[in-house]
Amino acid sequence: IRGKTEVLSRLPATRAVFANKEGQFVAHGELFRQIALAKTLRRVATEGAAHMYTGDWAQAFVDAVRGEGGKITAEDLARYNVVWSKPLRTTYRNREICTIAAPMIGGRLLLESLNLLELADLARLGHYSESAEACYWLIQCTRMPYMLESRNWLQMQLLLPGVSLNPTKRVSKENARQVWKRMQQ
């Protein structure tokens, strides 16, 4: 909050969420409640998603966006079809990590990077700020999933035989092992 006060104070509605009764931004250790959000979530729980797409909240959203120069309409929200997908999962250092699947790709790329970083075991090389080798592998492990995403299927099959480009399989530990093996050649 402290680093974003300029942005958070631009609109009165946003400032009201993040500032206390005295108008000061919430400080470390201070109780932070989002009462309006709680009310909205209660209405979604009782009225369903329609509250967000055709109800009062939808109209308030359209008014706020259009008030800032946006082009969304109530009809846009009413016509929206939610895309449900099974979450993607992996583990990193014995913790389960979940993210949204298609149509978003950023979460999948994060999971792929974490799988590669786990295999790289950078701690054995020292901290990346002090070890050129650790820094190199950190960059490579976070960059590789983006490279896989940006190249076409045929190129990647030629460059990385045995590596799956299937979005769901790409987050598997086995696929990460195949990619890691190729990265070290």
PDB file of C-alpha atoms in Angstrom, residues 80-149:
ATOM      1  CA  TYR A  80     -19.982 -12.639 -21.179  1.00  0.00           C
ATOM      2  CA  ASN A  81     -19.577 -16.401 -20.890  1.00  0.00           C
ATOM      3  CA  VAL A  82     -17.377 -17.601 -18.061  1.00  0.00           C
ATOM      4  CA  VAL A  83     -14.625 -19.979 -19.149  1.00  0.00           C
ATOM      5  CA  TRP A  84     -14.137 -22.660 -16.495  1.00  0.00           C
ATOM      6  CA  SER A  85     -11.022 -24.743 -16.556  1.00  0.00           C
ATOM      7  CA  LYS A  86      -9.406 -27.247 -14.260  1.00  0.00           C
ATOM      8  CA  PRO A  87      -6.557 -25.601 -12.317  1.00  0.00           C
ATOM      9  CA  LEU A  88      -3.000 -26.552 -13.181  1.00  0.00           C
ATOM     10  CA  ARG A  89      -0.905 -27.892 -10.307  1.00  0.00           C
ATOM     11  CA  THR A  90       2.666 -28.694  -9.481  1.00  0.00           C
ATOM     12  CA  THR A  91       4.765 -28.877  -6.365  1.00  0.00           C
ATOM     13  CA  TYR A  92       7.723 -26.733  -5.473  1.00  0.00           C
ATOM     14  CA  ARG A  93       9.831 -27.635  -2.464  1.00  0.00           C
ATOM     15  CA  ASN A  94       7.049 -29.860  -1.134  1.00  0.00           C
ATOM     16  CA  ARG A  95       4.367 -27.165  -1.472  1.00  0.00           C
ATOM     17  CA  GLU A  96       1.448 -27.530  -3.864  1.00  0.00           C
ATOM     18  CA  ILE A  97       1.197 -24.624  -6.281  1.00  0.00           C
ATOM     19  CA  CYS A  98      -2.040 -24.122  -8.247  1.00  0.00           C
ATOM     20  CA  THR A  99      -2.877 -21.649 -10.967  1.00  0.00           C
ATOM     21  CA  ILE A 100      -5.556 -20.906 -13.489  1.00  0.00           C
ATOM     22  CA  ALA A 101      -5.352 -22.860 -16.729  1.00  0.00           C
ATOM     23  CA  ALA A 102      -6.495 -21.816 -20.184  1.00  0.00           C
ATOM     24  CA  PRO A 103      -7.149 -19.264 -21.510  1.00  0.00           C
ATOM     25  CA  MET A 104      -4.456 -17.622 -19.337  1.00  0.00           C
ATOM     26  CA  ILE A 105      -0.866 -18.710 -19.929  1.00  0.00           C
ATOM     27  CA  GLY A 106       1.075 -16.747 -17.308  1.00  0.00           C
ATOM     28  CA  GLY A 107       0.290 -19.144 -14.474  1.00  0.00           C
ATOM     29  CA  ARG A 108       1.324 -22.145 -16.537  1.00  0.00           C
ATOM     30  CA  LEU A 109       4.626 -20.495 -17.417  1.00  0.00           C
ATOM     31  CA  LEU A 110       5.222 -19.816 -13.721  1.00  0.00           C
ATOM     32  CA  LEU A 111       4.647 -23.485 -12.865  1.00  0.00           C
ATOM     33  CA  GLU A 112       7.015 -24.568 -15.624  1.00  0.00           C
ATOM     34  CA  SER A 113       9.674 -22.173 -14.298  1.00  0.00           C
ATOM     35  CA  LEU A 114       9.256 -23.471 -10.745  1.00  0.00           C
ATOM     36  CA  ASN A 115       9.672 -27.068 -11.945  1.00  0.00           C
ATOM     37  CA  LEU A 116      12.909 -26.121 -13.720  1.00  0.00           C
ATOM     38  CA  LEU A 117      14.192 -24.115 -10.755  1.00  0.00           C
ATOM     39  CA  GLU A 118      13.603 -27.060  -8.470  1.00  0.00           C
ATOM     40  CA  LEU A 119      15.692 -29.264 -10.764  1.00  0.00           C
ATOM     41  CA  ALA A 120      18.399 -26.605 -11.024  1.00  0.00           C
ATOM     42  CA  ASP A 121      18.824 -26.574  -7.227  1.00  0.00           C
ATOM     43  CA  LEU A 122      20.352 -23.103  -7.321  1.00  0.00           C
ATOM     44  CA  ALA A 123      21.172 -23.129  -3.609  1.00  0.00           C
ATOM     45  CA  ARG A 124      24.076 -25.474  -4.327  1.00  0.00           C
ATOM     46  CA  LEU A 125      25.592 -22.747  -6.533  1.00  0.00           C
ATOM     47  CA  GLY A 126      25.246 -19.930  -4.011  1.00  0.00           C
ATOM     48  CA  HIS A 127      22.944 -16.950  -4.036  1.00  0.00           C
ATOM     49  CA  TYR A 128      22.220 -15.635  -7.524  1.00  0.00           C
ATOM     50  CA  SER A 129      23.389 -12.149  -6.488  1.00  0.00           C
ATOM     51  CA  GLU A 130      26.829 -13.549  -5.684  1.00  0.00           C
ATOM     52  CA  SER A 131      27.166 -16.474  -8.084  1.00  0.00           C
ATOM     53  CA  ALA A 132      27.298 -15.887 -11.839  1.00  0.00           C
ATOM     54  CA  GLU A 133      26.408 -19.529 -12.448  1.00  0.00           C
ATOM     55  CA  ALA A 134      23.365 -19.368 -10.164  1.00  0.00           C
ATOM     56  CA  CYS A 135      22.270 -16.133 -11.843  1.00  0.00           C
ATOM     57  CA  TYR A 136      22.691 -17.703 -15.292  1.00  0.00           C
ATOM     58  CA  TRP A 137      20.538 -20.723 -14.405  1.00  0.00           C
ATOM     59  CA  LEU A 138      17.902 -18.563 -12.713  1.00  0.00           C
ATOM     60  CA  ILE A 139      17.557 -16.570 -15.923  1.00  0.00           C
ATOM     61  CA  GLN A 140      17.485 -19.691 -18.085  1.00  0.00           C
ATOM     62  CA  CYS A 141      14.893 -21.468 -15.949  1.00  0.00           C
ATOM     63  CA  THR A 142      12.553 -18.489 -15.946  1.00  0.00           C
ATOM     64  CA  ARG A 143      13.125 -17.751 -19.627  1.00  0.00           C
ATOM     65  CA  MET A 144      12.747 -21.244 -21.095  1.00  0.00           C
ATOM     66  CA  PRO A 145       8.943 -21.579 -20.668  1.00  0.00           C
ATOM     67  CA  TYR A 146       8.483 -18.285 -22.521  1.00  0.00           C
ATOM     68  CA  MET A 147      10.738 -19.532 -25.294  1.00  0.00           C
ATOM     69  CA  LEU A 148       8.705 -22.730 -25.559  1.00  0.00           C
ATOM     70  CA  GLU A 149       5.564 -20.616 -25.771  1.00  0.00           C
TER      71      GLU A 149
END
